[in-house]
Amino acid sequence: MNNKIKNELVLLCAILCSVALLVSLHEVTKEQRLKQEETSRNEAILEVFDTATSFQRMDSVENIAGYGEYNCTINEVFIAQDATGVTLGYVLIITSHEGYMGDITFSLGIAMDGTTKGIFITSIKETSGMGMLAAEILQPQFKDKLVEMFSYTKTPAVYDNQIDAISGATTTTNAVMNGVNAGLSYFYNELQGGDQNE
Amino acid sequence: MSKISEKSIMYMMLGLCPALAISTTVKAGLAIGLITLIVIILSNTVISLLRNRIPEGIRTAVFVIIIATFVSAIQILLECYQPELKNELGLALPLVVVNGTVLGSVEKSAYKNKVIPAIRDGFVMGLAFLIVITLISSIRELFGHGSLYGMSVLPSAIRPIGITTLAPGAFFVLAILLALANKWNSAVGKNTNAEKKLNVEKNRMNEKEETKIEEIKIENERGAEADE
Amino acid sequence: MNSIFLLAIGAAFVNNIVLTQFLGLSSFFDSSKRIRTATGMGISVVLITTIAAFLSGLFYLFILTPLHVTYLNTLIVVLVNIGTVKAVCLFFEKYLLALYQKLESYLSVITVNCVVIGVAISSANQSYSLLHSTLYAFVASIGFTFTIIIFAGIRKQIVEKEVPESFRGMPINLITAGLMAISFWGFSMLL
């Protein structure tokens, strides 16, 4: 009996030590982590809208789910402005929940005239060698295209609004594409109104 | 020239389990190998220092807690300084906790030895793991993408064999490496067997010679006696 | 209903735990020498994985997340797993002795099995709801069982003498697994 209790105590002690260590490590590195998150976020935004000099976060937009019947969440919207304060367009941070292995998060840059300037995937966990090629194969296809809605095709794309699907990873392709379409839909319905300019 | 012992192969197999999934690029393979090496060394140190305090009955649980602490610590640090790497490693990182090589090293070495030997053993096993996983990753990246660590090595005219990067590829690459190891073992084994045979022959010949010399001596003596 | 079916197909076949995600390889090769061994291992894995995933999910969603300490998940998952195995063993020993005797050896090995840990952690990573993660664990482990039994069946058919010497034992098993992986990969076209 004594032995058993001793064992339990040792275990408890070990667990507590471990938790204490990890929690303190987490606290100590807090600042660095926040810095890192900000850098990643800034990078994602700049990648899709390199002509803008400042980005203003729209506080009215906070995780809008399921916009336009797409299974995506629009996390944030930034107004992209140039040095003189003229609005050049918007950057949307979108998370698509239709990924094969979970969520895919990316930034989407849209110019005022509706041109999709590009996307930059920040978080993706698809199948290695297939869906994970999204950055290589899908990202370039969304660069500088004036399209209202994209669709994908398994045969080589002919029209401007067609995206070449990643072979063997149509679910991933579809997820990213729907995220972009959700963003575009939001842009045309909510953002282009003009009265959203701050 | 020595055999690659069966036991080490077994430990390697146990350890490869979680890491195989991301061994598609040299960068990922090298990273997970290095992390495993670090975790082995750290865990071996701590467990060896505490080995007299850890009751036998709950030792697996305690080992796992200690290893998990180090792995979680590395997770936290990576998230701060190298989040892309952490994303790339994905599930393989937390699975280092149940990596057979780590557990094997801790169980066989750290729990029973003093600190320095434990660290040395851990280093050896970790290094072996690092080499194997990097080797597998290099083969897979070379044949799958034609590159090594992101740098194109093969001329673009040679089309990569896509399947190497996919799941089945890992199995095939591993199978071939193991077959090569077996071949090495049997080649070395043949040498040692041949040597053994030679030795046995030599011994027999020596014995025969000795008995002959004995007989000649005895005859000489008898002859000498007879002469007298 | 539709999505649950898709989830089931996905978890069991397309993203097969062993052949695609590479989890549980050591148990996979150890337990597939005979079909009976494979079945025993499979049942134990299903049992432990589902329960452990459920409990880990509880911890993750209701304790770790509200306290913003999700980085403790790795530690918690492993501990929950050990606890689950111990609890299940005790329970069987008391009430289902016959079953316990059959599964005892498998259960002890599962304490540090990649499948259980992997499933629990990936559920947390992908923010599955409690029901979703438990279901995922159940179906993924069924997939594991299915795979391991098939593999055992195939292994029986391999005639050792016809295999080149260097490939005997582990290598030919790995190649078999690889071929199985290719055929399972074909399932991805289902989705």
Coordinates of C-alpha atoms in Angstrom, one line a residue:
Chain A
M1 CA 0.0 0.0 0.0
N2 CA 2.8 2.3 0.9
N3 CA 4.6 1.6 -2.2
K4 CA 1.6 2.4 -4.3
I5 CA 1.1 5.8 -2.7
K6 CA 4.7 6.5 -3.1
N7 CA 4.5 5.8 -6.8
E8 CA 1.5 8.0 -7.2
L9 CA 3.3 10.8 -5.4
V10 CA 6.3 10.5 -7.6
L11 CA 4.2 10.7 -10.7
L12 CA 2.3 13.7 -9.4
C13 CA 5.5 15.4 -8.6
A14 CA 6.9 14.7 -12.0
I15 CA 3.8 16.0 -13.7
L16 CA 3.8 19.1 -11.7
C17 CA 7.5 19.8 -12.3
S18 CA 6.9 19.3 -16.0
V19 CA 3.9 21.6 -16.2
A20 CA 5.7 24.3 -14.1
L21 CA 8.7 24.2 -16.5
L22 CA 6.6 24.4 -19.6
V23 CA 4.4 27.2 -18.3
S24 CA 7.4 29.3 -17.3
L25 CA 9.1 28.6 -20.7
H26 CA 5.9 29.7 -22.4
E27 CA 5.7 32.9 -20.5
V28 CA 9.4 33.8 -21.0
T29 CA 9.1 33.4 -24.7
K30 CA 5.8 35.3 -25.0
E31 CA 7.2 38.5 -26.3
Q32 CA 9.2 36.7 -29.0
R33 CA 6.2 34.7 -30.1
L34 CA 4.0 37.8 -30.5
K35 CA 6.7 39.4 -32.5
Q36 CA 6.9 36.3 -34.7
E37 CA 3.2 36.2 -35.3
E38 CA 3.2 39.8 -36.3
T39 CA 6.1 39.3 -38.7
S40 CA 4.4 36.4 -40.3
R41 CA 1.2 38.3 -40.6
N42 CA 2.9 41.3 -42.1
E43 CA 4.7 39.1 -44.5
A44 CA 1.5 37.4 -45.6
I45 CA -0.1 40.8 -46.2
L46 CA 2.8 42.4 -48.1
E47 CA 3.1 39.3 -50.3
V48 CA -0.3 39.9 -51.8
F49 CA -0.2 43.6 -52.1
D50 CA 3.3 44.9 -52.5
T51 CA 2.3 48.3 -54.0
A52 CA 0.7 49.5 -50.8
T53 CA 2.6 51.2 -48.0
S54 CA 0.2 51.0 -45.1
F55 CA -2.5 48.6 -44.1
Q56 CA -5.4 49.5 -41.8
R57 CA -7.3 46.8 -40.1
M58 CA -11.0 47.0 -40.4
D59 CA -12.3 46.4 -36.9
S60 CA -15.8 45.8 -38.1
V61 CA -14.7 42.5 -39.6
E62 CA -13.9 39.7 -37.1
N63 CA -14.2 36.1 -38.2
I64 CA -17.2 36.2 -40.4
A65 CA -18.2 32.6 -40.9
G66 CA -19.9 31.0 -43.9
Y67 CA -20.1 34.0 -46.1
G68 CA -21.9 33.4 -49.3
E69 CA -22.6 29.8 -48.4
Y70 CA -18.9 28.9 -48.6
N71 CA -17.5 26.9 -45.7
C72 CA -14.9 29.5 -45.0
T73 CA -14.3 32.2 -42.4
I74 CA -13.1 35.6 -43.3
N75 CA -10.8 36.4 -40.3
E76 CA -9.7 39.9 -41.0
V77 CA -9.8 42.6 -43.6
F78 CA -7.1 45.2 -44.1
I79 CA -7.5 48.3 -46.2
A80 CA -4.4 48.7 -48.4
Q81 CA -3.4 52.3 -48.9
D82 CA -0.5 54.0 -50.6
A83 CA 1.7 56.8 -49.2
T84 CA -0.9 59.5 -49.9
G85 CA -3.7 57.6 -48.1
V86 CA -5.5 56.6 -51.3
T87 CA -7.2 53.2 -50.9
L88 CA -5.6 50.8 -53.4
G89 CA -7.6 47.8 -52.4
Y90 CA -8.1 45.2 -49.6
V91 CA -6.3 42.3 -48.1
L92 CA -8.4 39.6 -46.6
I93 CA -7.3 36.8 -44.3
I94 CA -9.4 33.8 -45.1
T95 CA -9.5 30.4 -43.5
S96 CA -11.1 27.7 -45.6
H97 CA -12.5 24.7 -43.7
E98 CA -12.8 22.5 -46.7
G99 CA -9.2 21.3 -46.7
Y100 CA -8.6 17.6 -46.9
M101 CA -6.8 17.5 -43.6
G102 CA -8.2 20.6 -42.0
D103 CA -8.1 24.3 -42.3
I104 CA -6.1 26.2 -44.9
T105 CA -5.4 29.9 -44.1
F106 CA -4.2 32.4 -46.6
S107 CA -4.1 36.1 -47.4
L108 CA -5.9 37.4 -50.4
G109 CA -5.1 40.7 -52.1
I110 CA -7.9 42.4 -54.1
A111 CA -7.4 45.7 -55.9
M112 CA -10.1 48.3 -56.1
D113 CA -11.1 47.3 -59.6
G114 CA -11.6 43.7 -58.5
T115 CA -8.3 42.3 -59.7
T116 CA -7.2 39.4 -57.6
K117 CA -3.6 40.4 -56.9
G118 CA -2.6 37.1 -55.4
I119 CA -2.8 34.8 -52.5
F120 CA -0.3 33.7 -49.9
I121 CA -0.9 30.5 -47.9
T122 CA 0.1 30.9 -44.3
S123 CA -1.2 27.7 -42.8
I124 CA -1.8 24.4 -44.5
K125 CA -1.6 20.7 -43.5
E126 CA -2.5 18.7 -46.5
T127 CA -1.1 15.5 -47.8
S128 CA 2.6 15.8 -48.4
G129 CA 3.5 15.7 -52.0
M130 CA 0.0 16.4 -53.1
G131 CA -2.1 19.0 -51.3
M132 CA 1.1 20.5 -49.8
L133 CA 2.1 21.6 -53.3
A134 CA -0.7 24.2 -53.1
A135 CA 1.8 26.9 -52.6
E136 CA 3.8 25.9 -55.6
I137 CA 0.9 25.1 -58.0
L138 CA -2.1 27.2 -56.9
Q139 CA -0.6 30.4 -55.6
P140 CA 0.9 31.6 -59.0
Q141 CA -2.5 31.0 -60.7
F142 CA -4.2 33.6 -58.7
K143 CA -1.8 36.4 -59.5
D144 CA -3.2 39.5 -61.2
K145 CA -6.5 38.2 -62.6
L146 CA -9.6 40.2 -63.0
V147 CA -12.2 37.5 -62.4
E148 CA -15.4 37.5 -60.5
M149 CA -15.4 33.8 -59.6
F150 CA -12.9 31.0 -60.1
S151 CA -13.5 27.4 -61.0
Y152 CA -11.1 24.6 -61.3
T153 CA -10.4 22.1 -64.1
K154 CA -8.5 18.9 -64.3
T155 CA -7.6 19.5 -67.9
P156 CA -5.3 22.4 -68.7
A157 CA -6.9 25.7 -68.0
V158 CA -8.1 27.7 -71.0
Y159 CA -10.0 30.6 -69.7
D160 CA -8.9 33.3 -67.3
N161 CA -11.2 32.2 -64.5
Q162 CA -10.0 28.6 -64.6
I163 CA -7.5 27.1 -62.2
D164 CA -5.5 24.0 -62.9
A165 CA -6.3 21.6 -60.2
I166 CA -3.4 19.9 -58.3
S167 CA -3.5 16.4 -59.8
G168 CA -4.7 14.0 -57.1
A169 CA -5.6 16.8 -54.7
T170 CA -8.8 18.3 -56.0
T171 CA -10.2 18.7 -52.5
T172 CA -7.3 21.0 -51.6
T173 CA -7.6 22.9 -54.8
N174 CA -11.4 23.3 -54.2
A175 CA -10.8 24.4 -50.7
V176 CA -8.4 27.2 -51.7
M177 CA -10.5 28.2 -54.6
N178 CA -13.7 28.4 -52.5
G179 CA -11.8 30.6 -50.0
V180 CA -10.8 32.9 -52.8
N181 CA -14.4 33.0 -54.2
A182 CA -15.7 33.7 -50.7
G183 CA -13.3 36.6 -50.4
L184 CA -14.2 37.9 -53.8
S185 CA -17.9 37.6 -53.0
Y186 CA -17.4 39.6 -49.8
F187 CA -15.4 42.2 -51.8
Y188 CA -18.1 42.7 -54.4
N189 CA -21.0 42.8 -51.9
E190 CA -19.6 44.5 -48.9
L191 CA -16.4 46.3 -49.7
Q192 CA -16.9 47.8 -53.0
G193 CA -19.8 49.9 -51.7
G194 CA -17.3 52.7 -51.0
D195 CA -18.9 53.7 -47.7
Q196 CA -16.6 51.2 -45.9
N197 CA -13.7 53.5 -46.6
E198 CA -12.3 55.0 -43.5
Chain B
M1 CA 34.2 -4.7 -40.8
S2 CA 31.4 -5.5 -38.5
K3 CA 27.9 -6.6 -38.8
I4 CA 25.1 -4.2 -38.4
S5 CA 23.5 -5.9 -35.4
E6 CA 19.9 -7.0 -35.6
K7 CA 19.1 -5.1 -32.4
S8 CA 20.2 -1.8 -33.8
I9 CA 18.1 -2.4 -36.9
M10 CA 15.2 -3.1 -34.7
Y11 CA 15.6 0.1 -32.6
M12 CA 16.0 2.0 -35.8
M13 CA 12.7 0.6 -37.2
L14 CA 10.9 1.5 -34.0
G15 CA 12.2 5.0 -34.1
L16 CA 11.5 5.6 -37.8
C17 CA 7.8 5.1 -37.4
P18 CA 6.8 8.6 -36.7
A19 CA 9.5 10.4 -38.6
L20 CA 9.0 8.5 -41.9
A21 CA 5.9 10.6 -42.8
I22 CA 7.8 13.8 -43.2
S23 CA 11.1 12.4 -44.5
T24 CA 10.2 13.7 -48.0
T25 CA 12.8 16.5 -47.9
V26 CA 16.3 16.7 -46.5
K27 CA 15.4 19.8 -44.6
A28 CA 12.6 18.1 -42.7
G29 CA 14.5 14.9 -42.2
L30 CA 17.6 16.6 -40.9
A31 CA 15.4 18.7 -38.6
I32 CA 13.6 15.9 -37.1
G33 CA 16.8 13.9 -36.8
L34 CA 18.6 16.7 -34.9
I35 CA 15.6 17.2 -32.7
T36 CA 15.4 13.5 -31.8
L37 CA 19.2 13.6 -31.1
I38 CA 18.8 16.5 -28.8
V39 CA 15.8 15.0 -27.0
I40 CA 17.7 11.7 -26.5
I41 CA 20.7 13.4 -25.0
L42 CA 18.7 15.6 -22.7
S43 CA 16.4 12.8 -21.6
N44 CA 19.2 10.4 -21.1
T45 CA 21.0 13.0 -18.9
V46 CA 18.0 13.7 -16.7
I47 CA 16.9 10.1 -16.4
S48 CA 20.4 8.9 -15.6
L49 CA 20.7 11.5 -12.9
L50 CA 17.4 10.5 -11.4
R51 CA 17.7 6.8 -12.0
N52 CA 17.9 5.9 -8.4
R53 CA 14.8 7.9 -7.5
I54 CA 12.5 6.4 -10.1
P55 CA 10.5 3.5 -8.8
E56 CA 10.5 0.5 -11.1
G57 CA 6.8 0.1 -11.4
I58 CA 6.1 3.5 -12.9
R59 CA 9.2 4.0 -14.8
T60 CA 7.6 4.1 -18.2
A61 CA 5.3 6.8 -17.1
V62 CA 8.1 8.9 -15.7
F63 CA 10.3 8.4 -18.7
V64 CA 7.5 9.5 -20.9
I65 CA 6.8 12.6 -18.8
I66 CA 10.4 13.6 -18.9
I67 CA 10.7 13.1 -22.7
A68 CA 7.4 14.9 -23.3
T69 CA 8.6 17.8 -21.3
F70 CA 11.6 18.2 -23.5
V71 CA 9.6 17.8 -26.7
S72 CA 7.0 20.3 -25.6
A73 CA 9.8 22.7 -24.7
I74 CA 11.2 22.4 -28.2
Q75 CA 7.7 22.9 -29.6
I76 CA 7.3 26.1 -27.7
L77 CA 10.7 27.3 -28.8
L78 CA 10.2 26.5 -32.4
E79 CA 6.9 28.3 -32.5
C80 CA 8.7 31.4 -31.4
Y81 CA 11.7 31.2 -33.6
Q82 CA 10.9 29.0 -36.6
P83 CA 7.2 28.6 -37.0
E84 CA 7.4 27.5 -40.7
L85 CA 9.7 24.6 -39.6
K86 CA 7.2 23.7 -36.9
N87 CA 4.4 23.6 -39.5
E88 CA 6.5 21.5 -41.8
L89 CA 7.3 19.0 -39.2
G90 CA 3.6 18.8 -38.2
L91 CA 2.7 15.6 -36.3
A92 CA 6.2 14.2 -36.4
L93 CA 7.4 16.6 -33.7
P94 CA 5.1 15.6 -30.8
L95 CA 5.5 12.0 -31.9
V96 CA 9.2 12.1 -31.0
V97 CA 7.9 11.4 -27.5
V98 CA 7.0 7.9 -28.5
N99 CA 9.9 7.4 -30.8
G100 CA 11.2 3.9 -30.3
T101 CA 14.9 5.0 -30.5
V102 CA 14.4 7.5 -27.7
L103 CA 12.5 5.1 -25.5
G104 CA 14.9 2.3 -26.3
S105 CA 17.9 4.4 -25.4
V106 CA 16.3 5.6 -22.2
E107 CA 15.2 2.1 -21.1
K108 CA 18.4 0.3 -21.9
S109 CA 21.0 2.8 -21.1
A110 CA 19.9 5.8 -19.1
Y111 CA 18.1 3.9 -16.5
K112 CA 21.0 1.6 -15.8
N113 CA 24.1 3.7 -16.3
K114 CA 25.8 6.7 -14.9
V115 CA 25.5 10.0 -16.6
I116 CA 28.5 10.1 -18.9
P117 CA 28.0 6.6 -20.4
A118 CA 24.3 7.3 -20.7
I119 CA 25.0 10.5 -22.7
R120 CA 27.5 8.7 -24.8
D121 CA 25.1 5.9 -25.6
G122 CA 22.3 8.4 -26.3
F123 CA 24.6 10.3 -28.6
V124 CA 25.5 7.2 -30.6
M125 CA 21.9 6.1 -31.0
G126 CA 20.7 9.6 -31.8
L127 CA 23.4 10.0 -34.4
A128 CA 22.6 6.7 -36.0
F129 CA 19.0 7.7 -36.2
L130 CA 20.0 11.1 -37.7
I131 CA 22.1 9.5 -40.3
V132 CA 19.4 7.0 -41.4
I133 CA 16.6 9.5 -41.5
T134 CA 18.7 12.0 -43.5
L135 CA 19.7 9.3 -45.8
I136 CA 16.1 8.3 -46.5
S137 CA 15.1 11.9 -46.9
S138 CA 17.9 12.6 -49.3
I139 CA 16.9 9.6 -51.5
R140 CA 13.3 10.6 -51.4
E141 CA 13.9 14.2 -52.2
L142 CA 16.5 13.4 -54.9
F143 CA 14.2 10.9 -56.7
G144 CA 11.0 12.7 -55.9
H145 CA 11.9 16.3 -56.7
G146 CA 15.3 16.1 -58.2
S147 CA 16.7 18.4 -55.5
L148 CA 18.6 18.2 -52.2
Y149 CA 17.7 20.6 -49.5
G150 CA 15.8 22.7 -51.9
M151 CA 18.6 23.0 -54.4
S152 CA 18.1 21.4 -57.7
V153 CA 20.7 18.7 -58.3
L154 CA 19.4 16.6 -61.2
P155 CA 19.2 18.2 -64.6
S156 CA 15.7 19.1 -65.4
A157 CA 15.7 16.6 -68.3
I158 CA 15.5 13.7 -65.8
R159 CA 11.9 13.5 -64.6
P160 CA 11.5 12.8 -60.9
I161 CA 9.8 9.7 -59.8
G162 CA 6.8 11.1 -58.0
I163 CA 6.0 8.0 -56.0
T164 CA 9.1 8.3 -53.9
T165 CA 7.7 11.3 -52.1
L166 CA 4.4 9.7 -51.5
A167 CA 3.7 7.2 -48.8
P168 CA 4.5 4.0 -50.8
G169 CA 7.9 5.5 -51.7
A170 CA 8.9 5.6 -48.1
F171 CA 8.3 1.9 -47.7
F172 CA 10.2 1.0 -50.9
V173 CA 13.2 3.2 -50.0
L174 CA 13.3 1.7 -46.5
A175 CA 13.0 -1.8 -47.9
I176 CA 15.9 -1.3 -50.3
L177 CA 18.1 0.2 -47.5
L178 CA 17.3 -2.8 -45.2
A179 CA 18.0 -5.2 -48.0
L180 CA 21.4 -3.5 -48.5
A181 CA 22.1 -3.8 -44.8
N182 CA 21.2 -7.5 -45.0
K183 CA 23.5 -7.9 -48.0
W184 CA 26.3 -6.2 -46.0
N185 CA 25.7 -8.4 -43.1
S186 CA 25.8 -11.6 -45.1
A187 CA 28.9 -10.5 -47.0
V188 CA 30.7 -9.7 -43.7
G189 CA 29.3 -12.9 -42.3
K190 CA 30.7 -14.9 -45.1
N191 CA 34.1 -13.5 -44.4
T192 CA 34.0 -14.3 -40.8
N193 CA 32.7 -17.7 -41.6
A194 CA 35.4 -18.3 -44.1
E195 CA 38.0 -17.2 -41.5
K196 CA 36.5 -19.5 -39.0
K197 CA 36.7 -22.4 -41.3
L198 CA 40.3 -21.5 -42.1
N199 CA 41.1 -21.4 -38.4
V200 CA 39.5 -24.7 -37.8
E201 CA 41.5 -26.2 -40.6
K202 CA 44.7 -24.6 -39.2
N203 CA 44.0 -26.0 -35.8
R204 CA 43.4 -29.5 -37.2
M205 CA 46.6 -29.3 -39.2
N206 CA 48.5 -28.1 -36.2
E207 CA 47.1 -30.9 -34.1
K208 CA 48.1 -33.4 -36.7
E209 CA 51.6 -32.0 -36.9
E210 CA 51.9 -32.1 -33.2
T211 CA 50.8 -35.6 -33.0
K212 CA 53.2 -36.6 -35.7
I213 CA 56.0 -34.8 -33.9
E214 CA 55.1 -36.6 -30.8
E215 CA 55.1 -40.0 -32.5
I216 CA 58.5 -39.2 -34.1
K217 CA 59.9 -38.3 -30.7
I218 CA 58.6 -41.4 -29.1
E219 CA 60.0 -43.5 -32.0
N220 CA 63.3 -41.7 -31.6
E221 CA 63.4 -42.4 -27.9
R222 CA 62.5 -46.0 -28.4
G223 CA 65.1 -46.2 -31.1
A224 CA 67.6 -44.6 -28.7
E225 CA 66.6 -47.0 -25.9
A226 CA 66.9 -49.9 -28.3
D227 CA 70.3 -48.7 -29.3
E228 CA 71.5 -48.6 -25.8
Chain C
M1 CA -24.9 12.1 -42.7
N2 CA -23.1 12.6 -45.9
S3 CA -20.1 14.2 -44.2
I4 CA -19.9 11.5 -41.6
F5 CA -19.7 8.8 -44.3
L6 CA -17.0 10.8 -46.1
L7 CA -15.1 11.3 -42.9
A8 CA -15.3 7.5 -42.3
I9 CA -14.0 6.7 -45.8
G10 CA -11.3 9.4 -45.5
A11 CA -10.0 8.3 -42.2
A12 CA -10.2 4.6 -42.7
F13 CA -8.9 4.3 -46.2
V14 CA -7.7 7.4 -48.0
N15 CA -5.7 8.8 -45.2
N16 CA -5.0 5.4 -43.8
I17 CA -3.3 5.6 -40.4
V18 CA -0.6 3.1 -41.3
L19 CA -0.1 3.3 -45.0
T20 CA -0.5 7.0 -45.5
Q21 CA 0.3 8.6 -42.2
F22 CA 2.9 6.1 -41.1
L23 CA 1.6 5.8 -37.6
G24 CA 1.8 2.5 -35.7
L25 CA 4.4 0.9 -38.0
S26 CA 6.1 -1.1 -35.3
S27 CA 2.9 -2.6 -34.0
F28 CA 1.9 -3.1 -37.6
F29 CA 4.9 -5.3 -38.4
D30 CA 5.0 -7.0 -35.0
S31 CA 1.4 -8.1 -34.9
S32 CA 0.8 -9.2 -38.4
K33 CA 2.5 -12.6 -38.3
R34 CA -0.8 -14.3 -37.7
I35 CA -4.3 -13.2 -38.5
R36 CA -5.4 -14.0 -34.9
T37 CA -2.6 -11.8 -33.5
A38 CA -3.5 -9.0 -35.9
T39 CA -7.2 -9.1 -34.8
G40 CA -6.3 -9.0 -31.2
M41 CA -4.0 -6.0 -31.7
G42 CA -6.6 -4.4 -33.8
I43 CA -9.3 -4.7 -31.2
S44 CA -7.1 -3.3 -28.5
V45 CA -6.1 -0.4 -30.6
V46 CA -9.7 0.5 -31.5
L47 CA -10.7 0.3 -27.8
I48 CA -7.8 2.4 -26.4
T49 CA -7.6 4.9 -29.3
T50 CA -11.3 5.7 -29.1
I51 CA -11.4 6.1 -25.3
A52 CA -8.1 7.9 -25.1
A53 CA -9.1 10.3 -27.9
F54 CA -12.4 11.0 -26.1
L55 CA -10.6 11.8 -22.8
S56 CA -7.8 13.8 -24.5
G57 CA -10.5 15.7 -26.3
L58 CA -12.2 16.5 -23.0
F59 CA -8.9 17.7 -21.5
Y60 CA -8.0 19.8 -24.5
L61 CA -11.4 21.4 -25.1
F62 CA -12.5 22.0 -21.5
I63 CA -9.3 22.5 -19.6
L64 CA -6.4 23.4 -21.8
T65 CA -8.1 25.7 -24.3
P66 CA -9.9 27.9 -21.7
L67 CA -6.7 28.3 -19.8
H68 CA -4.7 29.0 -22.9
V69 CA -2.2 26.3 -22.2
T70 CA -2.7 24.2 -25.3
Y71 CA 1.0 23.6 -25.6
L72 CA 0.6 21.1 -22.7
N73 CA -1.4 18.9 -25.0
T74 CA 1.5 16.6 -26.0
L75 CA 2.1 15.9 -22.3
I76 CA -1.5 15.4 -21.5
V77 CA -2.2 13.1 -24.4
V78 CA 0.6 10.7 -23.5
L79 CA -0.5 10.7 -19.9
V80 CA -4.1 10.1 -20.7
N81 CA -3.0 7.2 -22.9
I82 CA -1.1 5.6 -20.1
G83 CA -3.9 6.1 -17.7
T84 CA -6.5 4.7 -20.2
V85 CA -4.5 1.6 -20.7
K86 CA -4.1 1.1 -17.0
A87 CA -7.8 1.7 -16.4
V88 CA -8.9 -0.6 -19.1
C89 CA -6.6 -3.3 -17.9
L90 CA -7.9 -3.0 -14.4
F91 CA -11.5 -3.0 -15.6
F92 CA -11.0 -6.1 -17.8
E93 CA -9.2 -7.9 -15.0
K94 CA -12.1 -7.5 -12.7
Y95 CA -15.1 -8.0 -14.9
L96 CA -14.0 -9.6 -18.2
L97 CA -11.2 -11.9 -17.2
A98 CA -11.4 -14.1 -20.3
L99 CA -11.1 -11.1 -22.7
Y100 CA -8.3 -9.6 -20.5
Q101 CA -6.2 -12.7 -20.8
K102 CA -6.4 -12.6 -24.5
L103 CA -5.6 -9.0 -25.0
E104 CA -3.2 -8.5 -22.1
S105 CA 0.0 -8.5 -24.1
Y106 CA -1.3 -6.1 -26.7
L107 CA -2.7 -3.6 -24.2
S108 CA 0.7 -3.2 -22.5
V109 CA 2.4 -2.4 -25.8
I110 CA -0.1 0.2 -26.7
T111 CA 1.1 2.5 -24.0
V112 CA 3.5 4.1 -26.3
N113 CA 1.8 3.5 -29.6
C114 CA 2.1 6.1 -32.3
V115 CA -1.5 5.5 -33.5
V116 CA -3.2 6.5 -30.3
I117 CA -1.0 9.5 -29.7
G118 CA -1.0 10.6 -33.3
V119 CA -4.8 10.5 -33.6
A120 CA -5.4 12.4 -30.4
I121 CA -2.9 15.1 -31.2
S122 CA -4.1 15.6 -34.8
S123 CA -7.7 15.9 -33.6
A124 CA -6.5 18.7 -31.4
N125 CA -4.4 20.3 -34.1
Q126 CA -7.4 20.4 -36.4
S127 CA -9.8 21.7 -33.8
Y128 CA -12.3 18.9 -34.1
S129 CA -15.2 19.0 -31.8
L130 CA -15.4 16.3 -29.1
L131 CA -17.8 14.1 -31.1
H132 CA -15.8 14.6 -34.3
S133 CA -12.5 13.6 -32.6
T134 CA -14.0 10.5 -31.0
L135 CA -15.6 9.4 -34.2
Y136 CA -12.3 10.1 -36.1
A137 CA -10.4 8.0 -33.6
F138 CA -12.8 5.2 -33.9
V139 CA -12.8 5.1 -37.6
A140 CA -9.1 5.6 -38.0
S141 CA -8.4 2.7 -35.7
I142 CA -10.9 0.5 -37.5
G143 CA -8.9 1.4 -40.6
F144 CA -5.8 0.3 -38.8
T145 CA -7.3 -3.0 -37.8
F146 CA -8.5 -3.6 -41.3
T147 CA -5.1 -2.9 -42.7
I148 CA -3.2 -5.0 -40.2
I149 CA -5.5 -8.0 -40.8
I150 CA -5.1 -7.8 -44.6
F151 CA -1.4 -7.5 -44.2
A152 CA -1.3 -10.6 -42.0
G153 CA -3.2 -12.5 -44.6
I154 CA -0.8 -11.4 -47.3
R155 CA 2.2 -12.3 -45.1
K156 CA 1.0 -15.9 -44.9
Q157 CA 1.2 -16.1 -48.6
I158 CA 4.8 -15.0 -48.9
V159 CA 6.9 -18.1 -49.5
E160 CA 10.2 -17.3 -47.9
K161 CA 12.3 -19.4 -50.2
E162 CA 11.2 -17.6 -53.3
V163 CA 12.4 -14.2 -51.9
P164 CA 16.0 -13.1 -52.7
E165 CA 18.2 -13.6 -49.7
S166 CA 18.8 -9.9 -48.9
F167 CA 15.1 -9.2 -49.0
R168 CA 13.9 -11.9 -46.6
G169 CA 12.2 -10.8 -43.4
M170 CA 11.7 -7.0 -43.0
P171 CA 12.4 -5.8 -46.5
I172 CA 9.9 -7.9 -48.3
N173 CA 7.3 -6.9 -45.7
L174 CA 8.1 -3.3 -46.3
I175 CA 7.6 -3.8 -50.1
T176 CA 4.3 -5.5 -49.4
A177 CA 3.3 -2.6 -47.3
G178 CA 4.3 -0.2 -50.0
L179 CA 2.3 -2.1 -52.6
M180 CA -0.7 -2.0 -50.2
A181 CA -0.1 1.7 -49.8
I182 CA -0.3 2.2 -53.5
S183 CA -3.6 0.4 -53.7
F184 CA -5.0 2.4 -50.8
W185 CA -3.9 5.5 -52.5
G186 CA -6.3 4.6 -55.3
F187 CA -9.0 5.2 -52.8
S188 CA -8.2 8.9 -52.8
M189 CA -10.1 9.0 -56.1
L190 CA -13.2 8.1 -54.3
L191 CA -13.4 11.5 -52.8

